[in-house]
Structures are given as structure tokens and as C-alpha cells.
């Protein structure tokens, strides 16, 4: 039997569960996080609220309609990050082969450990519950694709093993939307040609999928056959992260432009925290009314993630530019990124 050496861990209703834990009187009530915040979009909700059909990325007004007595709470990113750190420090107690995927999700490679995967998974669940009061779902398999599929199998507080001989029974009837890498658009394109399940998808030739989706097509071809040799990548990095907007009216108004920079800094801080990242380089981008683009960057000796630091840097870059023409687009990017978990890793070595 292929060794079951990969774990995928995903916290249950993460932000909402933290809120529930911090405010015990809310336990059992439908909790929606994010409805109160700037874009008016639900970031997540607890399983009680999901019974009403509420889900991530739903506009808040719709969620309120579905569940008027729901508890709508603002996003408290710093708090979630704090809890996330605690959880990841528990992962690192088991192995240093941890790939942080997001604030509440990680892969662990347990090949080096001499313990039964199920026992390890139970132990890990118990430790996280004791330290934080939170539950999580674990998938156990022999590659990342199958481990991720397994962690989603019986959420919340789930545990699922997928072994090699279960592949036909589990994969063939599965909706193609469940394949990591097939997004809603890709799924739609496949539905259009009569492909709904992985079983249908298996009928297609490798080269046909490559023609359709390029390199991803090849990956999909192998993944649905239970083959995925991506290693657990402890240093996985994104190159940059940023946001920009075209203004409703071209402007010279530095105060207004700085208000945008302020808003962007908050958004970038949130995205950095969520993805366990920090960065050294901030780039300001301006597009003038004549569509000429100017960018200016500054690189610091140290890493930053806080909105205030990003704003200060971007704002000083704006001060250095003489606005001779009106501006039609403004944006900030942070790059030179690194994982905030690398520190933690050395801490536990
Ligand atoms: P998920 O793991 O996708 O969702 P979840 O943990 O809330 O629920 P579950 O895993 O039990 O299905 O995302 C983790 C956190 O990331 C989530 O708590 C809130 C945040 N998030 C957003 O901000 N926007 C989104 O669109 C999604 C999906 C998640
Ligand atoms: Mg989750």
C-alpha cells in the first residue's frame, strides 16, 4: 500500500469559530463575519448560519435577508492571526515539513514520523482543541490533491483517509467542481461539453485537456487518476500582492489620492495576514489622464505587514512625484515577500 504520508488540515468556519470562542454567549447562534465591514461581503459564517444558505463571498444584504436574526460581526484580522499562529505552532511540534496555505490551512508531510497517521491526526486535533477550543478537519492520503479532497469530506470536525484502492469508488462519481484546479469557469466549460463527474472527465485524452486548459490540463489529467507529485513546500512564496483602482473622475487632489492609499494599505495588510506573508518593497503606481504610467518603489531593510507602515511608505512615494497631470488610476503593490512562518520554523528547530 502506498504510504499515507500527507495530511491536509483546514480549520472549521475559522473566523466565526474564533468569534464564538471569544464570546461564549454567542454559541449556537448563527454568526456571520464580515457583513459589517467595508465591502459588505461575508468572509465566513458558522455552520448554524450555513443552514440558512449563507456562505463566503455572499453580499451582506443577502445574508441579512436570509437570516435577519443572525449575529453580524466585523472582521478582527489581528485576532484570527494570533489564533492561527498558536495553531501553526502546534503543527510545527509534529514536524517542520509544514506548508502554510492560508491562515487556517496547511499541508504536513509526515513521512519521517514513526507514528500511525490516524493516531497523529487524533493527537493533533486534541492539542489544537485544548489550546484554542477550535475544531478542524483533517484529510489523510498519499498526495496533496487527495489529502485536500479528504479534509473536505466530512466537515466540520472531520477526519477522512483516502487510500489508493478507494480511488475509483471515491473519484469517479465526484463532481468536477471538487477537483482542486477546476474553478467555476472551467467547470462551466466542461459542463458545456457534457462533462459533469470525474468519471466523465476520465474519458478525455491528456492532449485534449492540454489543448483546452494548457499546463493545468495536464495536471488535471493526472490528479483525477490519483497522481500528484507536488511536494509539501515549506517555503512556498508569492511574488507580490497589491491593489489598484481607476478613479471615477481624474484628479490632482493629493488628499483624495492619499485616502485611496490608506484604504489600499488596510486591504493589503488583511491579505498579507491571511496569507502568512510580509514584504520589504512597496511600489506606488500612477496612471495619468493620458494613460502614461509611472511607478516608484522603495525597499526597506526589514519586513513589514502593518497598514500604517505600508501607508507611510506609499504616501511618501506619492509626495516624491510631481503631479503635472491629473491621475486616473492609483495602486500599491508589496513585493519581496516572505513567509511569517519561517521565523517560527527556526524557533522550533
Ligand atoms: P475557509 O477555510 O475557506 O472557510 P472556513 O474556515 O470559514 O470554513 P470551512 O473551512 O469550515 O468550510 O477559509 C478560512 C477563512 O478565510 C475564513 O474563516 C474566512 C476567510 N475567507 C475570506 O475572507 N473570504 C472568503 O471568500 C473565504 C472562502 C474565506
Ligand atoms: Mg477552513
Tab-separated table of C-alpha atoms and ligand atoms in Angstrom:
chain	number	residue	atom	x	y	z
A	1	UNK	CA	0.000	0.000	0.000
A	2	UNK	CA	1.193	3.494	-0.779
A	3	UNK	CA	2.305	5.243	2.384
A	4	UNK	CA	-0.232	7.683	3.808
A	5	UNK	CA	2.235	10.475	4.395
A	6	UNK	CA	0.367	13.688	3.594
A	7	UNK	CA	-2.059	15.488	5.872
A	8	UNK	CA	-4.248	18.406	4.844
A	9	UNK	CA	-5.641	20.418	7.724
A	10	UNK	CA	-8.347	23.060	7.481
A	11	UNK	CA	-9.947	24.824	10.443
A	12	UNK	CA	-13.745	24.733	10.641
A	13	UNK	CA	-15.561	28.032	9.948
A	14	UNK	CA	-12.371	29.671	11.128
A	15	UNK	CA	-13.145	33.378	11.760
A	16	UNK	CA	-16.648	32.575	13.002
A	17	UNK	CA	-15.359	29.858	15.339
A	18	UNK	CA	-12.822	32.265	16.845
A	19	UNK	CA	-15.631	34.763	17.451
A	20	UNK	CA	-17.741	32.051	19.037
A	21	UNK	CA	-14.855	31.025	21.252
A	22	UNK	CA	-14.140	34.616	22.328
A	23	UNK	CA	-17.827	35.357	23.006
A	24	UNK	CA	-19.265	32.189	24.557
A	25	UNK	CA	-22.741	33.727	24.838
A	26	UNK	CA	-22.925	33.567	21.018
A	27	UNK	CA	-22.528	29.775	20.965
A	28	UNK	CA	-25.219	28.033	18.931
A	29	UNK	CA	-26.414	31.240	17.279
A	30	UNK	CA	-25.915	31.946	13.564
A	31	UNK	CA	-22.717	34.040	13.350
A	32	UNK	CA	-21.724	35.876	10.200
A	33	UNK	CA	-18.320	37.550	9.999
A	34	UNK	CA	-17.684	40.433	7.630
A	35	UNK	CA	-21.181	41.637	6.926
A	36	UNK	CA	-20.396	44.790	8.872
A	37	UNK	CA	-17.111	45.578	7.088
A	38	UNK	CA	-16.162	47.825	4.203
A	39	UNK	CA	-17.177	45.834	1.142
A	40	UNK	CA	-20.238	44.428	2.804
A	41	UNK	CA	-19.312	40.859	1.923
A	42	UNK	CA	-19.485	37.775	4.123
A	43	UNK	CA	-15.975	36.403	4.799
A	44	UNK	CA	-17.365	33.317	6.506
A	45	UNK	CA	-20.125	32.144	8.835
A	46	UNK	CA	-20.546	29.323	11.325
A	47	UNK	CA	-22.314	26.083	10.465
A	48	UNK	CA	-25.502	27.299	12.188
A	49	UNK	CA	-25.672	30.239	9.746
A	50	UNK	CA	-24.907	27.930	6.795
A	51	UNK	CA	-28.257	26.229	7.424
A	52	UNK	CA	-29.856	29.432	6.104
A	53	UNK	CA	-27.890	29.218	2.858
A	54	UNK	CA	-25.334	31.853	3.830
A	55	UNK	CA	-21.767	31.369	2.516
A	56	UNK	CA	-18.434	33.130	2.000
A	57	UNK	CA	-18.369	35.982	-0.553
A	58	UNK	CA	-22.134	36.491	-0.375
A	59	UNK	CA	-23.177	40.168	-0.225
A	60	UNK	CA	-24.103	41.077	3.352
A	61	UNK	CA	-27.548	42.390	2.422
A	62	UNK	CA	-28.437	38.991	1.026
A	63	UNK	CA	-27.214	37.260	4.182
A	64	UNK	CA	-29.349	39.604	6.276
A	65	UNK	CA	-32.358	38.738	4.188
A	66	UNK	CA	-31.753	35.015	4.619
A	67	UNK	CA	-31.169	35.310	8.359
A	68	UNK	CA	-32.393	38.599	9.882
A	69	UNK	CA	-31.703	37.438	13.447
A	70	UNK	CA	-28.107	36.433	12.621
A	71	UNK	CA	-25.236	37.977	14.570
A	72	UNK	CA	-23.171	40.070	12.146
A	73	UNK	CA	-19.642	40.795	13.345
A	74	UNK	CA	-16.748	42.837	11.932
A	75	UNK	CA	-13.554	41.110	10.792
A	76	UNK	CA	-10.866	41.065	13.530
A	77	UNK	CA	-7.917	40.027	11.432
A	78	UNK	CA	-5.261	40.523	14.129
A	79	UNK	CA	-7.083	38.215	16.490
A	80	UNK	CA	-7.507	35.478	13.848
A	81	UNK	CA	-3.833	35.800	13.047
A	82	UNK	CA	-2.924	35.401	16.704
A	83	UNK	CA	-5.003	32.216	16.948
A	84	UNK	CA	-3.564	30.980	13.643
A	85	UNK	CA	-0.028	31.345	14.986
A	86	UNK	CA	-0.926	29.287	18.004
A	87	UNK	CA	-2.375	26.563	15.774
A	88	UNK	CA	0.617	26.518	13.433
A	89	UNK	CA	2.998	26.294	16.377
A	90	UNK	CA	1.219	23.036	17.243
A	91	UNK	CA	1.721	21.766	13.668
A	92	UNK	CA	5.437	22.515	13.973
A	93	UNK	CA	5.581	20.447	17.159
A	94	UNK	CA	4.878	17.409	14.978
A	95	UNK	CA	7.120	18.178	12.010
A	96	UNK	CA	8.929	21.061	10.340
A	97	UNK	CA	7.586	19.905	6.966
A	98	UNK	CA	4.615	22.252	7.093
A	99	UNK	CA	3.279	24.136	4.074
A	100	UNK	CA	1.117	27.032	5.224
A	101	UNK	CA	-1.513	27.503	2.528
A	102	UNK	CA	-3.540	30.199	4.220
A	103	UNK	CA	-4.407	31.494	7.662
A	104	UNK	CA	-6.365	28.337	8.514
A	105	UNK	CA	-4.992	25.706	6.171
A	106	UNK	CA	-1.793	23.673	5.864
A	107	UNK	CA	-0.245	20.539	4.429
A	108	UNK	CA	2.001	18.376	6.601
A	109	UNK	CA	4.429	15.793	5.280
A	110	UNK	CA	4.692	13.124	7.956
A	111	UNK	CA	6.910	10.669	6.022
A	112	UNK	CA	9.682	10.953	8.589
A	113	UNK	CA	7.473	10.170	11.574
A	114	UNK	CA	7.126	6.706	13.039
A	115	UNK	CA	3.529	7.077	14.126
A	116	UNK	CA	0.265	5.858	12.589
A	117	UNK	CA	-1.264	8.748	10.589
A	118	UNK	CA	-4.662	8.348	12.253
A	119	UNK	CA	-3.141	8.476	15.736
A	120	UNK	CA	-1.156	11.545	14.802
A	121	UNK	CA	-4.263	13.206	13.379
A	122	UNK	CA	-6.259	12.483	16.540
A	123	UNK	CA	-3.454	13.795	18.720
A	124	UNK	CA	-3.171	16.952	16.632
A	125	UNK	CA	-6.916	17.603	16.779
A	126	UNK	CA	-6.843	17.160	20.542
A	127	UNK	CA	-3.902	19.533	21.024
A	128	UNK	CA	-5.466	22.259	18.895
A	129	UNK	CA	-8.793	21.874	20.691
A	130	UNK	CA	-7.135	22.108	24.097
A	131	UNK	CA	-5.083	25.155	23.150
A	132	UNK	CA	-7.778	27.106	21.314
A	133	UNK	CA	-11.178	25.483	21.788
A	134	UNK	CA	-11.420	25.126	17.997
A	135	UNK	CA	-12.124	22.136	15.780
A	136	UNK	CA	-10.570	21.314	12.441
A	137	UNK	CA	-10.873	18.795	9.651
A	138	UNK	CA	-8.045	16.537	8.531
A	139	UNK	CA	-7.558	14.641	5.319
A	140	UNK	CA	-5.002	11.837	5.189
A	141	UNK	CA	-3.662	10.410	1.965
A	142	UNK	CA	-0.534	9.841	-0.094
A	143	UNK	CA	-0.568	13.101	-2.052
A	144	UNK	CA	-1.707	16.705	-1.698
A	145	UNK	CA	-4.645	16.523	-4.070
A	146	UNK	CA	-6.218	13.556	-2.297
A	147	UNK	CA	-5.423	14.863	1.197
A	148	UNK	CA	-7.215	18.117	0.401
A	149	UNK	CA	-10.175	16.278	-1.017
A	150	UNK	CA	-10.275	14.166	2.141
A	151	UNK	CA	-10.198	17.100	4.579
A	152	UNK	CA	-13.300	18.484	2.909
A	153	UNK	CA	-15.089	15.138	3.042
A	154	UNK	CA	-16.930	15.386	6.342
A	155	UNK	CA	-16.510	18.887	7.696
A	156	UNK	CA	-16.808	20.107	10.426
A	157	UNK	CA	-14.568	18.246	12.881
A	158	UNK	CA	-13.923	15.641	10.218
A	159	UNK	CA	-11.277	13.071	9.561
A	160	UNK	CA	-11.012	11.031	6.368
A	161	UNK	CA	-8.448	8.689	4.904
A	162	UNK	CA	-8.188	8.095	1.174
A	163	UNK	CA	-6.141	5.044	0.221
A	164	UNK	CA	-5.139	4.014	-3.268
A	165	UNK	CA	-7.776	1.287	-3.585
A	166	UNK	CA	-10.540	3.769	-2.735
A	167	UNK	CA	-9.732	5.871	-5.802
A	168	UNK	CA	-12.376	4.516	-8.220
A	169	UNK	CA	-15.144	4.468	-5.643
A	170	UNK	CA	-14.379	7.996	-4.387
A	171	UNK	CA	-13.247	9.793	-7.511
A	172	UNK	CA	-15.416	8.522	-10.349
A	173	UNK	CA	-18.799	9.860	-9.161
A	174	UNK	CA	-17.338	13.123	-7.859
A	175	UNK	CA	-18.462	16.469	-9.280
A	176	UNK	CA	-15.631	18.043	-11.292
A	177	UNK	CA	-16.022	21.218	-9.181
A	178	UNK	CA	-14.366	19.293	-6.349
A	179	UNK	CA	-11.120	18.993	-8.306
A	180	UNK	CA	-8.605	21.462	-6.930
A	181	UNK	CA	-7.653	23.498	-10.005
A	182	UNK	CA	-11.072	23.403	-11.671
A	183	UNK	CA	-12.748	26.722	-10.875
A	184	UNK	CA	-16.339	27.700	-11.682
A	185	UNK	CA	-15.454	28.912	-15.206
A	186	UNK	CA	-13.508	25.796	-16.126
A	187	UNK	CA	-16.301	23.673	-14.689
A	188	UNK	CA	-18.821	25.532	-16.842
A	189	UNK	CA	-16.746	24.958	-19.981
A	190	UNK	CA	-16.601	21.255	-19.202
A	191	UNK	CA	-20.333	21.084	-18.411
A	192	UNK	CA	-20.932	22.613	-21.839
A	193	UNK	CA	-19.404	19.548	-23.449
A	194	UNK	CA	-21.291	17.131	-21.207
A	195	UNK	CA	-18.620	16.556	-18.559
A	196	UNK	CA	-20.013	16.613	-15.021
A	197	UNK	CA	-18.183	13.988	-12.986
A	198	UNK	CA	-14.587	12.885	-12.735
A	199	UNK	CA	-15.729	9.690	-14.427
A	200	UNK	CA	-16.803	11.761	-17.454
A	201	UNK	CA	-13.552	13.697	-17.318
A	202	UNK	CA	-11.524	10.485	-17.400
A	203	UNK	CA	-12.866	9.733	-20.849
A	204	UNK	CA	-10.916	12.694	-22.215
A	205	UNK	CA	-7.429	12.257	-23.640
A	206	UNK	CA	-4.498	14.007	-21.998
A	207	UNK	CA	-3.767	16.063	-25.119
A	208	UNK	CA	-7.391	17.178	-25.372
A	209	UNK	CA	-7.226	18.580	-21.837
A	210	UNK	CA	-3.915	20.264	-22.624
A	211	UNK	CA	-5.433	21.895	-25.712
A	212	UNK	CA	-8.326	23.078	-23.586
A	213	UNK	CA	-6.509	24.302	-20.467
A	214	UNK	CA	-2.789	24.333	-21.190
A	215	UNK	CA	-0.434	23.128	-18.465
A	216	UNK	CA	-3.284	22.941	-15.960
A	217	UNK	CA	-4.982	20.447	-18.277
A	218	UNK	CA	-2.095	18.044	-17.861
A	219	UNK	CA	-2.140	18.439	-14.082
A	220	UNK	CA	-5.870	17.770	-14.001
A	221	UNK	CA	-5.406	14.678	-16.177
A	222	UNK	CA	-3.067	13.152	-13.613
A	223	UNK	CA	-4.778	14.400	-10.457
A	224	UNK	CA	-8.075	12.739	-11.279
A	225	UNK	CA	-6.153	9.494	-11.619
A	226	UNK	CA	-4.875	9.962	-8.088
A	227	UNK	CA	-1.431	11.109	-9.257
A	228	UNK	CA	0.030	14.304	-7.829
A	229	UNK	CA	3.716	14.587	-7.043
A	230	UNK	CA	3.820	18.157	-5.767
A	231	UNK	CA	5.989	18.169	-2.633
A	232	UNK	CA	4.911	19.821	0.599
A	233	UNK	CA	6.619	23.142	0.080
A	234	UNK	CA	7.716	24.756	3.336
A	235	UNK	CA	8.948	27.901	1.599
A	236	UNK	CA	6.079	28.448	-0.783
A	237	UNK	CA	6.039	32.100	-1.750
A	238	UNK	CA	4.035	34.600	-3.675
A	239	UNK	CA	5.951	37.208	-5.614
A	240	UNK	CA	3.777	40.217	-4.908
A	241	UNK	CA	0.416	41.329	-3.719
A	242	UNK	CA	-1.391	44.556	-4.447
A	243	UNK	CA	-4.452	46.506	-5.318
A	244	UNK	CA	-5.314	49.400	-7.633
A	245	UNK	CA	-8.330	51.310	-8.792
A	246	UNK	CA	-9.405	53.517	-11.660
A	247	UNK	CA	-10.910	56.681	-10.186
A	248	UNK	CA	-14.436	57.691	-11.064
A	249	UNK	CA	-13.010	61.075	-12.103
A	250	UNK	CA	-9.423	62.098	-12.957
A	251	UNK	CA	-7.907	64.169	-10.166
A	252	UNK	CA	-4.991	66.302	-8.889
A	253	UNK	CA	-6.205	66.118	-5.333
A	254	UNK	CA	-3.377	64.650	-3.235
A	255	UNK	CA	-5.593	64.363	-0.188
A	256	UNK	CA	-8.069	62.231	-2.098
A	257	UNK	CA	-5.283	60.090	-3.560
A	258	UNK	CA	-3.902	59.531	-0.072
A	259	UNK	CA	-7.311	58.460	1.135
A	260	UNK	CA	-7.170	55.734	-1.529
A	261	UNK	CA	-3.674	54.759	-0.407
A	262	UNK	CA	-4.981	54.457	3.122
A	263	UNK	CA	-7.797	52.173	2.049
A	264	UNK	CA	-5.409	50.044	-0.069
A	265	UNK	CA	-2.986	49.710	2.849
A	266	UNK	CA	-5.725	48.258	5.017
A	267	UNK	CA	-6.676	45.797	2.291
A	268	UNK	CA	-3.069	44.750	1.760
A	269	UNK	CA	-2.500	44.261	5.476
A	270	UNK	CA	-5.509	41.972	5.581
A	271	UNK	CA	-4.311	39.965	2.579
A	272	UNK	CA	-0.783	39.657	3.992
A	273	UNK	CA	-2.044	38.438	7.353
A	274	UNK	CA	-4.364	35.988	5.690
A	275	UNK	CA	-1.578	34.520	3.583
A	276	UNK	CA	1.055	34.489	6.335
A	277	UNK	CA	3.202	36.985	4.449
A	278	UNK	CA	5.280	40.089	4.979
A	279	UNK	CA	7.250	42.162	2.490
A	280	UNK	CA	10.127	44.574	2.036
A	281	UNK	CA	9.284	46.527	-1.131
A	282	UNK	CA	6.392	48.900	-1.640
A	283	UNK	CA	5.579	50.157	-5.149
A	284	UNK	CA	3.272	53.012	-5.979
A	285	UNK	CA	1.674	53.071	-9.404
A	286	UNK	CA	0.065	56.066	-11.023
A	287	UNK	CA	-1.627	56.269	-14.402
A	288	UNK	CA	-2.182	59.788	-15.714
A	289	UNK	CA	-5.148	61.026	-17.683
A	290	UNK	CA	-3.106	60.490	-20.883
A	291	UNK	CA	-2.599	56.827	-19.861
A	292	UNK	CA	1.148	57.291	-19.176
A	293	UNK	CA	2.144	55.088	-16.245
A	294	UNK	CA	4.669	55.918	-13.539
A	295	UNK	CA	5.842	53.613	-10.782
A	296	UNK	CA	8.063	54.306	-7.801
A	297	UNK	CA	9.392	51.793	-5.296
A	298	UNK	CA	11.136	51.744	-2.004
A	299	UNK	CA	12.773	48.731	-0.382
A	300	UNK	CA	13.246	48.553	3.361
A	301	UNK	CA	15.905	46.598	5.245
A	302	UNK	CA	13.172	44.927	7.315
A	303	UNK	CA	9.843	43.234	6.575
A	304	UNK	CA	6.544	44.988	7.105
A	305	UNK	CA	2.889	43.989	7.006
A	306	UNK	CA	1.053	46.658	9.029
A	307	UNK	CA	-1.270	49.018	7.144
A	308	UNK	CA	0.279	52.006	8.866
A	309	UNK	CA	3.792	51.160	7.599
A	310	UNK	CA	2.571	50.435	4.082
A	311	UNK	CA	0.610	53.679	4.032
A	312	UNK	CA	3.533	55.774	5.240
A	313	UNK	CA	5.798	54.402	2.557
A	314	UNK	CA	3.273	54.718	-0.266
A	315	UNK	CA	2.335	58.175	0.850
A	316	UNK	CA	5.973	59.347	0.872
A	317	UNK	CA	6.402	57.889	-2.630
A	318	UNK	CA	3.405	59.914	-3.766
A	319	UNK	CA	4.966	63.049	-2.260
A	320	UNK	CA	8.061	62.446	-4.381
A	321	UNK	CA	6.046	62.533	-7.598
A	322	UNK	CA	5.177	65.913	-9.017
A	323	UNK	CA	1.642	65.591	-10.295
A	324	UNK	CA	1.757	67.573	-13.510
A	325	UNK	CA	-1.266	65.906	-14.982
A	326	UNK	CA	-4.423	64.531	-13.486
A	327	UNK	CA	-4.403	60.960	-12.209
A	328	UNK	CA	-6.859	58.347	-13.478
A	329	UNK	CA	-5.569	55.268	-11.683
A	330	UNK	CA	-3.652	54.649	-8.462
A	331	UNK	CA	-2.377	51.464	-6.849
A	332	UNK	CA	0.020	49.922	-4.343
A	333	UNK	CA	1.927	46.646	-4.593
A	334	UNK	CA	4.035	44.995	-1.930
A	335	UNK	CA	6.729	42.579	-3.076
A	336	UNK	CA	9.886	40.856	-1.881
A	337	UNK	CA	7.544	38.749	0.190
A	338	UNK	CA	8.454	36.100	2.711
A	339	UNK	CA	6.513	33.795	4.971
A	340	UNK	CA	5.966	34.868	8.540
A	341	UNK	CA	6.223	31.204	9.484
A	342	UNK	CA	9.887	30.922	8.616
A	343	UNK	CA	10.732	32.697	11.875
A	344	UNK	CA	8.503	30.304	13.689
A	345	UNK	CA	10.212	27.414	11.950
A	346	UNK	CA	13.655	28.396	13.184
A	347	UNK	CA	12.138	28.941	16.598
A	348	UNK	CA	11.137	25.295	16.759
A	349	UNK	CA	14.248	23.814	15.171
B	1	LIG	P1	-12.122	28.595	4.567
B	1	LIG	O1	-11.274	27.533	5.177
B	1	LIG	O2	-12.414	28.502	3.116
B	1	LIG	O3	-13.535	28.651	5.304
B	1	LIG	P2	-13.897	28.447	6.833
B	1	LIG	O4	-12.723	28.019	7.625
B	1	LIG	O5	-14.566	29.671	7.348
B	1	LIG	O6	-14.992	27.307	6.788
B	1	LIG	P3	-14.772	25.748	6.460
B	1	LIG	O7	-13.313	25.546	6.207
B	1	LIG	O8	-15.241	25.043	7.690
B	1	LIG	O9	-15.614	25.478	5.286
B	1	LIG	O10	-11.475	29.995	4.826
B	1	LIG	C1	-10.758	30.316	6.015
B	1	LIG	C2	-11.028	31.740	6.431
B	1	LIG	O11	-10.667	32.633	5.382
B	1	LIG	C3	-12.481	32.012	6.719
B	1	LIG	O12	-12.831	31.706	8.065
B	1	LIG	C4	-12.624	33.455	6.380
B	1	LIG	C5	-11.591	33.719	5.312
B	1	LIG	N1	-12.228	33.820	3.979
B	1	LIG	C6	-12.460	35.066	3.424
B	1	LIG	O13	-12.095	36.095	3.997
B	1	LIG	N2	-13.095	35.139	2.213
B	1	LIG	C7	-13.518	34.034	1.524
B	1	LIG	O14	-14.110	34.143	0.444
B	1	LIG	C8	-13.256	32.747	2.108
B	1	LIG	C9	-13.705	31.486	1.393
B	1	LIG	C10	-12.625	32.685	3.324
B	2	LIG	MG1	-11.465	26.495	6.957
